[in-house]
Tab-separated table of C-alpha atoms in Angstrom:
chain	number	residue	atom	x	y	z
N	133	UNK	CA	0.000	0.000	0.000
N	134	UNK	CA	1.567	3.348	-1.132
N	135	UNK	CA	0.476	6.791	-0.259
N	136	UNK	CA	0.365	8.921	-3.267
N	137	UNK	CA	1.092	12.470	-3.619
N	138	UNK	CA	-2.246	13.395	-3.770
N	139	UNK	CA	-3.319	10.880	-0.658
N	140	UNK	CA	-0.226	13.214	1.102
N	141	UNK	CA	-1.802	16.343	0.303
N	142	UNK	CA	-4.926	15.394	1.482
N	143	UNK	CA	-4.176	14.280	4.735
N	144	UNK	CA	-1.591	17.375	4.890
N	145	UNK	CA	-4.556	19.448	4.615
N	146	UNK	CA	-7.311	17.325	6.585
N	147	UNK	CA	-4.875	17.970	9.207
N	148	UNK	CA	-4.498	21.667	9.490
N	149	UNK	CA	-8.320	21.878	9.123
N	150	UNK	CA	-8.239	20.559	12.660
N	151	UNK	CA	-7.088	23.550	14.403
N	152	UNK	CA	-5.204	22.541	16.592
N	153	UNK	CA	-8.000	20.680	18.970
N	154	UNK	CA	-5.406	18.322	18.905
N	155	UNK	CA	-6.588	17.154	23.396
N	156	UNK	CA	-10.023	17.212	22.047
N	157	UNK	CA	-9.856	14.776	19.084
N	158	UNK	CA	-7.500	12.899	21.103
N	159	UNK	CA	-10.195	12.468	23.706
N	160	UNK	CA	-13.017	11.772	21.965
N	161	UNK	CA	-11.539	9.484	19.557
N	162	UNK	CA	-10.497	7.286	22.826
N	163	UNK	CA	-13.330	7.206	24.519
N	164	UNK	CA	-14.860	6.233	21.348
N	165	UNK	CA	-12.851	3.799	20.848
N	166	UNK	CA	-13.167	2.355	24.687
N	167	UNK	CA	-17.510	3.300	24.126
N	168	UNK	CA	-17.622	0.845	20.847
N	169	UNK	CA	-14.876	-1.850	21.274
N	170	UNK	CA	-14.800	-2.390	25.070
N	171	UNK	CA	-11.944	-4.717	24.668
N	172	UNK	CA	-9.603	-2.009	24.057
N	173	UNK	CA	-10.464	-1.459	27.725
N	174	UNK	CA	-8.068	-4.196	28.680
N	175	UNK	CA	-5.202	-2.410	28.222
N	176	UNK	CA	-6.113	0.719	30.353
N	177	UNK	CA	-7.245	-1.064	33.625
N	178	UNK	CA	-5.347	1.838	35.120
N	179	UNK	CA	-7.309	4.496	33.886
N	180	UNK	CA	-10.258	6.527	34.823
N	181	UNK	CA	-12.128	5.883	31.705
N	182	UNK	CA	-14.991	8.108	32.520
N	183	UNK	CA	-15.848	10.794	29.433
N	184	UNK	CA	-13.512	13.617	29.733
N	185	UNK	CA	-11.735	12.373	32.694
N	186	UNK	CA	-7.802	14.118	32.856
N	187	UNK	CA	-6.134	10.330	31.694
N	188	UNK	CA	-8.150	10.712	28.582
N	189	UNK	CA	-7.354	13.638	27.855
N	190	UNK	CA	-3.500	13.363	28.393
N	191	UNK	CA	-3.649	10.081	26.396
N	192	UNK	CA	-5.220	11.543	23.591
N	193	UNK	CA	-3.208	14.533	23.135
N	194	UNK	CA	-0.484	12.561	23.125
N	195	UNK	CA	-1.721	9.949	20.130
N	196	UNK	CA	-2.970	13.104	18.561
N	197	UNK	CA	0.615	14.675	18.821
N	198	UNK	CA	2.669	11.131	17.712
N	199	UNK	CA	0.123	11.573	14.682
N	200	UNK	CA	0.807	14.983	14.056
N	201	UNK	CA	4.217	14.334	14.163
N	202	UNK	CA	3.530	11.295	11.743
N	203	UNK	CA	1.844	13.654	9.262
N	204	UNK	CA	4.895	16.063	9.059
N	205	UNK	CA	6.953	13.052	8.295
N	206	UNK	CA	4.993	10.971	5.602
N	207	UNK	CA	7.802	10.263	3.265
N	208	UNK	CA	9.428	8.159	6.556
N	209	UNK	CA	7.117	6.686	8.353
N	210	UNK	CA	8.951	4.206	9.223
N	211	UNK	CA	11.729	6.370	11.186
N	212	UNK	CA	9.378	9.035	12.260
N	213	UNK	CA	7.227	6.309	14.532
N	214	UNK	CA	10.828	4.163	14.920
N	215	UNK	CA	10.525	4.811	19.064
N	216	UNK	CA	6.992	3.916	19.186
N	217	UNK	CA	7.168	1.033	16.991
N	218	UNK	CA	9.558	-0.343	20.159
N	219	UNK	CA	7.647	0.411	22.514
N	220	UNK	CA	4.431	-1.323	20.803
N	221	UNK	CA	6.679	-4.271	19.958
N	222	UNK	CA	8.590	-4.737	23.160
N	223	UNK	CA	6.522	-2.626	25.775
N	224	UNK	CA	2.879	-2.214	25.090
N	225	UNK	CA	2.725	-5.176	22.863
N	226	UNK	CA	-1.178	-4.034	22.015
N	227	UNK	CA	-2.731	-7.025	19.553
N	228	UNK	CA	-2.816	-5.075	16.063
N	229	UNK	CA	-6.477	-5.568	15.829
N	230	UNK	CA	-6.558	-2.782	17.863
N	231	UNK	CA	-5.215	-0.319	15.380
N	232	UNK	CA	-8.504	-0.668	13.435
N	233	UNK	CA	-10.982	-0.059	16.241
N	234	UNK	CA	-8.770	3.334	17.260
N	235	UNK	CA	-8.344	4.050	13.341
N	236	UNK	CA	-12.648	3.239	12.835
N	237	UNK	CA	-13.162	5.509	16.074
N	238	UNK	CA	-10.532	8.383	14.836
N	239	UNK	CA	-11.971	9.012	11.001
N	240	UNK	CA	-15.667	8.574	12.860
N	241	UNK	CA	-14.477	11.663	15.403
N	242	UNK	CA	-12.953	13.681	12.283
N	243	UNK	CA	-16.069	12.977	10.113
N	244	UNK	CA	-18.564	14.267	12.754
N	245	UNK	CA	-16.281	17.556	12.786
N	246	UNK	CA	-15.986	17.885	8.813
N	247	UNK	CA	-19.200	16.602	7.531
N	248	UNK	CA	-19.310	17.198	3.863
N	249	UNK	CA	-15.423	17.506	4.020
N	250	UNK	CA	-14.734	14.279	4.654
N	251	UNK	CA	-14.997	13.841	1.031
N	252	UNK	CA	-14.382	9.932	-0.137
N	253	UNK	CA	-11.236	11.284	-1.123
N	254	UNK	CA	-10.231	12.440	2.163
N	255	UNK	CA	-11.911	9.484	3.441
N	256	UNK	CA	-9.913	6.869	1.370
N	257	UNK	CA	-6.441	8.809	1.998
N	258	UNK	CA	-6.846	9.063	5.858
N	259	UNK	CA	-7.815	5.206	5.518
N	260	UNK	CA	-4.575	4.592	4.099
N	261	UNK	CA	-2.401	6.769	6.355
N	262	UNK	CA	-3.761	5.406	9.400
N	263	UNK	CA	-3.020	1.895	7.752
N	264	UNK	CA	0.435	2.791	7.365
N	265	UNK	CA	0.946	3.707	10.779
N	266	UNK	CA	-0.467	0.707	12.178
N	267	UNK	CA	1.814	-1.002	10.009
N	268	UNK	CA	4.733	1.028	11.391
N	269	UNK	CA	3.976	0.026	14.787
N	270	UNK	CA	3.143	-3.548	14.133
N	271	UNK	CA	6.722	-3.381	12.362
N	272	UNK	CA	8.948	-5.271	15.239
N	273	UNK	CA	6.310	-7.714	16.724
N	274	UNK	CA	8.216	-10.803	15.780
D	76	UNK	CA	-29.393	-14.258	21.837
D	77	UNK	CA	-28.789	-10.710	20.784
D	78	UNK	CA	-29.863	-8.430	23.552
D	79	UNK	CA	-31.121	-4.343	22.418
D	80	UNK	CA	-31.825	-1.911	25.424
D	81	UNK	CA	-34.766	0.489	24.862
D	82	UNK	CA	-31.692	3.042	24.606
D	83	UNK	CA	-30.287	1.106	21.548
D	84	UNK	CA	-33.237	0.710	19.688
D	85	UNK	CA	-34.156	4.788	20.020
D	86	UNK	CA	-30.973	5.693	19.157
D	87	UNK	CA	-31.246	3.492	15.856
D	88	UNK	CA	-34.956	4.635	15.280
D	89	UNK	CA	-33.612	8.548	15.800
D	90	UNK	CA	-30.892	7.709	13.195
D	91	UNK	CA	-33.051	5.944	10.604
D	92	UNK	CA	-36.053	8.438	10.625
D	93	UNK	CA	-33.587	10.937	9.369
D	94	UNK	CA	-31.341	8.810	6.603
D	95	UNK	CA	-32.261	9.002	2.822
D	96	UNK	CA	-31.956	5.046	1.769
D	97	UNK	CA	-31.337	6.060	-1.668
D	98	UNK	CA	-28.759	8.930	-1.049
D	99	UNK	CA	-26.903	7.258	2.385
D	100	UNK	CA	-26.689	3.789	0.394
D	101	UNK	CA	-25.358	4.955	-2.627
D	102	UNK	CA	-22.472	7.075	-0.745
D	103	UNK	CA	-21.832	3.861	1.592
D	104	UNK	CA	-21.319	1.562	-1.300
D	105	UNK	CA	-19.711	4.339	-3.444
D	106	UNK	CA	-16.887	5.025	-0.698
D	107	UNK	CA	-16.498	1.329	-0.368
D	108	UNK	CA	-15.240	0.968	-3.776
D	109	UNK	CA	-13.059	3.744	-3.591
D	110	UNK	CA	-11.357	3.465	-0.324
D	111	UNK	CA	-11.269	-0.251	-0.634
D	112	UNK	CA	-10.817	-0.155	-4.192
D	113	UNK	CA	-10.550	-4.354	-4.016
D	114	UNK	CA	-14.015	-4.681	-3.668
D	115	UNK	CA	-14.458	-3.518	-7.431
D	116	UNK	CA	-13.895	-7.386	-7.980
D	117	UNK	CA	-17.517	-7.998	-7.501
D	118	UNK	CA	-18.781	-5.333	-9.878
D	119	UNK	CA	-17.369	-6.157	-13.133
D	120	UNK	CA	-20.643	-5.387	-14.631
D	121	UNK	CA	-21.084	-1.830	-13.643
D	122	UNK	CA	-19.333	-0.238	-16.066
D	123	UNK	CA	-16.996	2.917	-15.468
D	124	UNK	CA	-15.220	2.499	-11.910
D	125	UNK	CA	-12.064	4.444	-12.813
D	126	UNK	CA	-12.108	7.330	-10.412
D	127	UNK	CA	-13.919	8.699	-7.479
D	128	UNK	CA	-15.670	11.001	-9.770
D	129	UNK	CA	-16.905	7.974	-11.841
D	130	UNK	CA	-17.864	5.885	-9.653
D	131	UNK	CA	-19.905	8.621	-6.970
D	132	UNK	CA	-21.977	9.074	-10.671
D	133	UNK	CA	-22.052	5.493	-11.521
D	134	UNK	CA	-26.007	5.154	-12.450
D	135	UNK	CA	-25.446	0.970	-10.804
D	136	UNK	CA	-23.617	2.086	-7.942
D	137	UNK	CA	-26.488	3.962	-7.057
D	138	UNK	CA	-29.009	1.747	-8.019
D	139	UNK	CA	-27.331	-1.075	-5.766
D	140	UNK	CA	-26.593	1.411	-3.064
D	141	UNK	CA	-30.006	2.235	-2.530
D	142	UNK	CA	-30.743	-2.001	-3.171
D	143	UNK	CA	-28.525	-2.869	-0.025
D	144	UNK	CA	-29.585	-0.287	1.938
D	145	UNK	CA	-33.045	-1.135	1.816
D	146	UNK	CA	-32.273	-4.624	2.763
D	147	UNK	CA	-30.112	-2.866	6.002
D	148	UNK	CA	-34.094	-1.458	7.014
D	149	UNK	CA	-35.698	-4.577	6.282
D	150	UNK	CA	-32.503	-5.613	9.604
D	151	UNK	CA	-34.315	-2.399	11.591
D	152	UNK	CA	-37.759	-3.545	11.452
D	153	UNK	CA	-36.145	-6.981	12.665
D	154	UNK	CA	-33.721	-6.444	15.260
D	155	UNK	CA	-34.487	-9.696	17.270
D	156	UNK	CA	-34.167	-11.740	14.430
D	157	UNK	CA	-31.676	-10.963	12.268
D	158	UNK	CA	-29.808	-14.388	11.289
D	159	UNK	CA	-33.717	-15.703	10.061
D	160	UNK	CA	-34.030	-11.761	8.395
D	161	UNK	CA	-30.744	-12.385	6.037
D	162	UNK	CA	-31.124	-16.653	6.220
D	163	UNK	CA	-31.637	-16.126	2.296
D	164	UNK	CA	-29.086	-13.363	1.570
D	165	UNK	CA	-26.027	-15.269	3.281
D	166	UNK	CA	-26.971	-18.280	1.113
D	167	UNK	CA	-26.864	-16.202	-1.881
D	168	UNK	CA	-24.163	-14.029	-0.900
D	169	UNK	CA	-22.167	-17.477	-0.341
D	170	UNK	CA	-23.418	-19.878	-2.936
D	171	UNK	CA	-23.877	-17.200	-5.959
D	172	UNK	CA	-22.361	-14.165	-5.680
D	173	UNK	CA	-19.546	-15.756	-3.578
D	174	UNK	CA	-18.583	-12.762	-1.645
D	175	UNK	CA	-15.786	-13.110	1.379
D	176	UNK	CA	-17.781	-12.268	4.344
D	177	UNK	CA	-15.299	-9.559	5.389
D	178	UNK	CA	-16.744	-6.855	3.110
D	179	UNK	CA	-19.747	-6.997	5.406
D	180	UNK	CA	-17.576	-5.753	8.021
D	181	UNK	CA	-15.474	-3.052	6.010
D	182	UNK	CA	-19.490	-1.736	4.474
D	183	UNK	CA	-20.293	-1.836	7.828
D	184	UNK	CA	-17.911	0.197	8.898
D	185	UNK	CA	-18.216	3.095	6.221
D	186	UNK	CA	-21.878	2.862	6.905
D	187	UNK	CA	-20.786	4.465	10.320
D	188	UNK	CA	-18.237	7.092	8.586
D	189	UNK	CA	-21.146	8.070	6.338
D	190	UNK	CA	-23.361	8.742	9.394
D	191	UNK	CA	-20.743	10.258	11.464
D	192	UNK	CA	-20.299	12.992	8.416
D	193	UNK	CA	-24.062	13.509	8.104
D	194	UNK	CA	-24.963	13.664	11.739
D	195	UNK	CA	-22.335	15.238	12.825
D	196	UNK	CA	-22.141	16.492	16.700
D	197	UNK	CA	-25.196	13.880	16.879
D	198	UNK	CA	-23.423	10.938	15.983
D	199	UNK	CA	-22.292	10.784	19.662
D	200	UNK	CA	-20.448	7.786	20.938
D	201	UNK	CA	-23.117	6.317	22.665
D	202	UNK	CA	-24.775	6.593	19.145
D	203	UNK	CA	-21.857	5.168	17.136
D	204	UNK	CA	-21.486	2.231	19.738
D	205	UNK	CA	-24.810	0.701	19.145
D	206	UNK	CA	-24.367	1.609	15.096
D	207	UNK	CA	-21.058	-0.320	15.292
D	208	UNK	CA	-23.010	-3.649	17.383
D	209	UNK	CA	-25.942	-3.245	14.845
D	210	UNK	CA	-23.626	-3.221	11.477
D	211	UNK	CA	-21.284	-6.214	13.105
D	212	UNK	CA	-24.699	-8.178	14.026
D	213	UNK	CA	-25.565	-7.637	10.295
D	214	UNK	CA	-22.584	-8.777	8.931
D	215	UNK	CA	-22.609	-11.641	10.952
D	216	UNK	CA	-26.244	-12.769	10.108
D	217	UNK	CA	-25.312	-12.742	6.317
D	218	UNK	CA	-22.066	-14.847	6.796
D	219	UNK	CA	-24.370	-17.100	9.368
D	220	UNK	CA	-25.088	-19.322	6.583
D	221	UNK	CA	-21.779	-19.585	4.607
D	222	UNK	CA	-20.081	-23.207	4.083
């Protein structure tokens, strides 16, 4: 699966669209994610898991922010999410299954936000992208 | 035994009252075939599928669109008895049109997107959470009877 130029422009702009409501998106596309697929609650048995609560929040900005960073880096994926891919490999060690439920949840959170925006275009390129990083971080698993 | 709380089912019924079959279907199936562009395997017949732009016009896209989504009402009206609701679609899904029963899943899942877009704000997670069980209990009732 390659992104194209045009998939990278896309996204590029999808992104800055956004705003910066980087904590916001970050914490609604979790609790989505834990709402929908209440598996994915297994791996946060730490976590107050209440809507809104302050772990939320942190997490999200923080996946936000590692996808941010992922966008500014699309020609090197691989190197730009090299640390996290570790620490899903060796540390985390989250099934990959999961990567769909967060990626369903994510373009679900953006699509509420752009409506008609969300074009299939937009759509089928932030499909792809967030393929590609759950590729990445699947990367060192065995 | 699938279970729906009086919650679940209003939140489907708020949903449905407001969706255009013809319009929501034909965007579901069109985005399907261009974010999972694999799934053109099935539609040899449909003519020009060559670009977004083609296929969001494509007369049969539309006209199937609007075919499966009716069938996904024909699921609302029968939400405690889905696998006997699609017994005769998963056999024909299986034995004719041989169709892997993981497009189901990935439909079901741009159904969702396609909401999320229209409804915006009120596509709220509670909202999207019984969407999600409803479109993986309809996937699952048309692969019930694959062999």
């Amino acid at each position: 699966m390659v992104l194209t130029g045009e998939d990278k422009k896309l996204i590029q702009q999808t992104w800055a669209k956004l705003g910066g409501a980087d904590e916001e998106i970050g914490a609604e596309t979790l609790y989505r994610t834990f709402h929908s697929y209440p598996t994915t609650k297994t791996y946060f048995p730490h976590f107050d898991l209440s809507q809104g609560s302050d772990q939320i929040r942190g997490h999200g900005k923080k996946v936000v922010a590692a996808l941010g960073n992922a966008i500014k880096n699309l020609d090197n994926l691989s190197q730009a999410l090299s640390e996290l891919s570790n620490l899903h490999a060796y540390n985390l060690r989250v099934d990959p299954v999961n990567f769909k439920f967060l990626s369903q949840c994510l373009q679900v959170t953006l699509a509420t936000r752009l409506g008609k925006e969300y074009t299939p275009e937009v759509h089928s390129a932030v499909d792809k992208f967030l393929s590609a990083v759950a590729a990445v971080l699947a990367e060192k698993y065995r | 035994m699938v279970h729906w709380t009086a919650e679940e089912k209003q939140l489907i019924a708020n949903i449905w009252g407001k969706v255009s079959v013809e319009e929501c279907g034909a965007e579901a199936l069109a985005r399907l075939l261009i974010v999972y562009p694999w799934t053109q395997r099935f539609f040899d017949t449909f003519g020009n599928l060559s670009s977004p732009t083609a296929i969001i016009g494509n007369p049969k896209v539309r006209a199937h669109g609007k075919k499966v989504l009716t069938s996904f009402g024909e699921a609302i009206k029968n939400l405690d008895n889905l696998k006997s609701t699609y017994s005769k679609l998963s056999e024909l899904h299986c034995e004719k049109l041989h169709v892997d029963p993981e497009n189901f899943r990935l439909l079901g899942d741009i159904l969702v997107i396609v909401l999320a877009a229209h409804f915006g704000k009120d596509f709220t997670p509670a909202c999207q959470a019984t969407w999600q069980k409803l479109v993986g209990l309809v996937a699952h009732a048309l692969a019930h009877k694959y062999h």
